[in-house]
Amino acid sequence: MQLSDEIYELHRPTQGHPKLEIVCCHGFQKEDYDQDAYLRTWMTADGSECWLMTWLPQALPPCRILSVSYDSCVHISSSRGRMDLYLLGENLAYALIMLANVGQSCPVLLVGHCVGGLVLKQVCIQAQRLGIQFRGPGVNPHSTFLNHMKGIFFYATPHLGSKTVEKLTQRSPLVEYLIVYCKETARINQEFSELRQRHRWVAVGVSEGAETVDCNTIVPGSQRDIFAQFGLGERSNATSTLIVEEASARFESEEFSILPEEDHFSICRQKSKQSNSFLRLLTLVDQVMQSEEIGEQIFYRTLRYTTKSFVDMSGRVENIIRNLKLDQASSSSSSGSSSTQLALVGMSGIGKTTLAKEVFISIKSRFDFICFIEDVSDKLKSRELSELMAMHLFHGNGRTPYLQGGCSAAAHSIWYLLKGRKVLLILDGVEDMKKIDPLLALDWCSDGSRLIITTCIHSPELIQSHFLIHNVSLLSKVEARRLFRMCLQNNVLQEIPEHLVHAVVRFCDGLPLLVLVLGGYLSSIKQEYIWEGVLRKLERAESIGDDQEKLIGKLRLSFLGLNETEKMIFLDLTLFDGLYDLELLIPAWESILSRGVVEINLEQLMRKSLLICDHDVRCWFQRPEKRFDAKDLSRVKVHRQLREMGWSLLRPASETAVELCKGIWQLQDVEKLLTQKARKSEVEVISLERSDTLTNHRRLQVNWDRIGRLGKLRFLQLKNVNFVGCCNLRFPFDLCLLHLINCSRESESVNKRWPWEWVVMESTSCWPLREQDRQGLKKLAVLLLEHCRSVRLPTNFHHLENLKVLRIQAKDVTHLPPLFGHLPSLQSLFLNCPNLQQLPPSFLHLPELRELKLMGCSALNSLPVFFLLDGFSSNSPRLAFAPLANLTDLCIVRASSLTELPDSFGQLKSLQRLVIDECRALKKLPEGFGDLQQLESLKIIWCKELRYLCQSFGHLDSLRELDIGECFNLQGLPHSFGHMKALRTLRIDSCNALNEGVT
């Protein structure tokens, strides 16, 4: 059944509504032009039937199957081959959505062969643009289509082009998109990738493994020439070629397979229902349908993705985008507000950050530079705004172009970099407008730039600063109920009366955060009496204090449903959120809990919406949201309101005795605890990082004897502290994380026995750890020492058998203990020691080390002998294992005296990511560098003396990302440079001496 000039409906359920819509798009054909290509592409191998109309409907639930027809002529003529991909995508998007009503009521799956895959990408991009331009009444059909789309299946699609078409003459505009390194195709890939990550579409691909028969008798430039190149034409003098190479076909796919028995055209012509390509498609359909069923049963998403999926986010986002007037450059006016500056205003928990992220992802490709800073007010307490911008600044495609360490350097260069450029800057959580006044006063960007802030305060300063104010609205009753019901399991909805559900939702007052948290708490509770008890508690919370106290009281109900481990983890995160990454906290928790328990409890907290998965901004574009994986997260975040609720639980009331609190962070509380007479203490966590009252001029005097009596202390974080009274020092038995910042000893205590010389040592000798000290530190998993004076590690430091993370930032460290490499559990090591002269040979023996960062070790003139095996006999038992066998990440920054890497550097067989930055004396790479067969990402930046890369450089078979920048004296690239098969991203910038044309 033909629905329009371009759309054919091949199958529709005879009864009921379809549960899935599948749209198929053909590619180039064996003949120069075939108006039946929409059907013939999908015929069975024997040509007896179209498997889209017979086999596929039989294997699937009730579904609607459509096929697209378009001019796929590869040779341009007066009547054929004149269609451009941009116009084609626009026409098909309109036909599919407005004429065929695809994606308006059920999930959608797209299937494309050859260039048809690129056509479908352009359809999605045009649907996004049409959605932004939509001004009609009712629901936006284009946004609905994108929200209902779930996945895309590629049959041999040349995402990165095909070398086969480069020799063709009189190419049609469509064929131009298959040229390798085509800029327009790169743009399509980038924009589609952003859309796919934003909507969490699944992408699966298969490609040909067999070569397609080629013919040399075709006249070049004739109408059938393209098909000779594509393996078609007469069979005389036939050869064969692989039309789409693996790297080009694999590009967009999360799951990818090579089918060795299929060529470029037979891959769509199924031989049987057991054909690999047919089964792969069915697997994707099953995955899509299963995810839909899971989504109907239980809600596992975070705040951002939940509100996006089940609340009408598209209309809200488009309204903000219209207010920004992106299609016209505007500047501020003294008579009113400006579209260049927008403030999202609303109470905490209403979804301002979620909305800002959606706007950011929707429009970021229109700008030269983009910057999104969350919790900016908290971060401005310790850093300047210019430095924060330097840390969070990206190109419009999501790649970091700029990162400067020092605040003053960043302040100078960031404004110069952005001068006259189109910049999108979003500052989330602005509490004091005075903090961003310098930004508003500077002429630092072009008129096409946009500044968006989120704030809870509707202050006159916003109007005075010419901000256009957008008041973020609460959820409607229908939206709140829908969102709450999606949090509940199906069996709960069946057991609990509807009036109880509505009653709980009514107490949420349309606040998304409260809907999600209460929904997560009640998601699996089927007992009516518990729901009734929750309603009574909500009524009591409604009757106390102001709006803020009411909200905290309601949120506190969710804490009651946690087990003891979940409560401990949640309270720790409320205190350390924004201070420590998850990679520091998990090792500390694992020293107390059994392995695996931490991840399970974190996942439960995520499911209950008490935690938010907060990826690095680049991951919003490069990676779809996946099921919770603690090792894959950059950070776990606690919402500000939940953080305040946690603080109220840690420190219940000001009149509560300090020693009875679970955690303390205020200066007066810490001072009282550590100076008063000994009492039994319940304190588990001490942190002074959040206190801004301590400085170098006002330092806290702490008695170490008192610390040793805090029997339940797990986390200790002190800043700007002088230690006194260090006789008979004991360590809390459960101490698993110790972080000291700018701490020192009182000089009057120098002559007393001091078993902590390895922390804040001021004497000239180094006492070893006593046996009782080792027992007290048995659970210590994380040790962080920053700016502590005269740090020296004892000779038996390696006895800290549970230590997993060690970070030392100190000027006076000149060497490490000889047996340092015998730390059995050390996984992450960070050294920022300008006077560190050497690393001990035992470094080779660190069995679990995965991450090594040497930052600012300017006295280190060479990597020591622990990388070299020349000094050891090959028969020596100590060489039965590879050096640093588990090291995957190595970062060498500001090692200004480093002149070369050792020849056997390539023995780091597990190394996957390597950064060499500001090693200004480095002259060459060792020849063994090419032996790093697992290396995937390499950055060589600001190595001014680097002149040549090694000849084995091209042997890096796994290298996917290569960034070479500011190597001003680099004179040539090796001949093997073009042999890196897996390379997908290449940047060579500001290498002024590099000869042009070197390959």
PDB file of N, CA and C in Angstrom, residues 29 120 354 437 525 536 645 767 829 899 938 994 998:
ATOM      1  N   GLN A  29      21.668   0.305  -6.078  1.00  0.00           N
ATOM      2  CA  GLN A  29      21.157  -0.945  -6.649  1.00  0.00           C
ATOM      3  C   GLN A  29      22.072  -1.505  -7.727  1.00  0.00           C
ATOM      4  N   LEU A 120      18.889   7.543   6.550  1.00  0.00           N
ATOM      5  CA  LEU A 120      18.119   7.487   7.788  1.00  0.00           C
ATOM      6  C   LEU A 120      18.727   8.389   8.865  1.00  0.00           C
ATOM      7  N   THR A 354      18.196  19.589  35.085  1.00  0.00           N
ATOM      8  CA  THR A 354      17.762  18.660  34.041  1.00  0.00           C
ATOM      9  C   THR A 354      17.385  19.402  32.774  1.00  0.00           C
ATOM     10  N   ASP A 437      29.623  38.652  38.409  1.00  0.00           N
ATOM     11  CA  ASP A 437      29.683  40.019  37.884  1.00  0.00           C
ATOM     12  C   ASP A 437      30.886  40.256  36.964  1.00  0.00           C
ATOM     13  N   ILE A 525       6.778  -1.777  47.506  1.00  0.00           N
ATOM     14  CA  ILE A 525       5.989  -2.022  48.720  1.00  0.00           C
ATOM     15  C   ILE A 525       4.532  -2.270  48.335  1.00  0.00           C
ATOM     16  N   ARG A 536       0.485   9.250  56.693  1.00  0.00           N
ATOM     17  CA  ARG A 536       0.414   9.931  57.990  1.00  0.00           C
ATOM     18  C   ARG A 536       1.693  10.724  58.257  1.00  0.00           C
ATOM     19  N   MET A 645      19.317  17.125  53.410  1.00  0.00           N
ATOM     20  CA  MET A 645      18.615  16.146  54.232  1.00  0.00           C
ATOM     21  C   MET A 645      19.604  15.219  54.929  1.00  0.00           C
ATOM     22  N   TRP A 767      61.394   7.442  61.381  1.00  0.00           N
ATOM     23  CA  TRP A 767      61.029   6.308  62.215  1.00  0.00           C
ATOM     24  C   TRP A 767      60.195   5.326  61.402  1.00  0.00           C
ATOM     25  N   LEU A 829      48.198   5.523  41.767  1.00  0.00           N
ATOM     26  CA  LEU A 829      49.281   6.299  42.364  1.00  0.00           C
ATOM     27  C   LEU A 829      49.392   7.636  41.650  1.00  0.00           C
ATOM     28  N   THR A 899      64.292  13.598  29.227  1.00  0.00           N
ATOM     29  CA  THR A 899      64.840  13.727  27.873  1.00  0.00           C
ATOM     30  C   THR A 899      64.479  12.563  26.968  1.00  0.00           C
ATOM     31  N   LEU A 938      46.359   8.176  22.797  1.00  0.00           N
ATOM     32  CA  LEU A 938      47.696   8.746  22.972  1.00  0.00           C
ATOM     33  C   LEU A 938      47.628  10.252  22.762  1.00  0.00           C
ATOM     34  N   LEU A 994      56.538  20.636  10.982  1.00  0.00           N
ATOM     35  CA  LEU A 994      56.133  19.403  10.307  1.00  0.00           C
ATOM     36  C   LEU A 994      55.982  19.655   8.817  1.00  0.00           C
ATOM     37  N   VAL A 998      53.610  14.914   4.435  1.00  0.00           N
ATOM     38  CA  VAL A 998      54.221  13.706   4.979  1.00  0.00           C
ATOM     39  C   VAL A 998      53.133  12.732   5.373  1.00  0.00           C
TER      40      VAL A 998
END
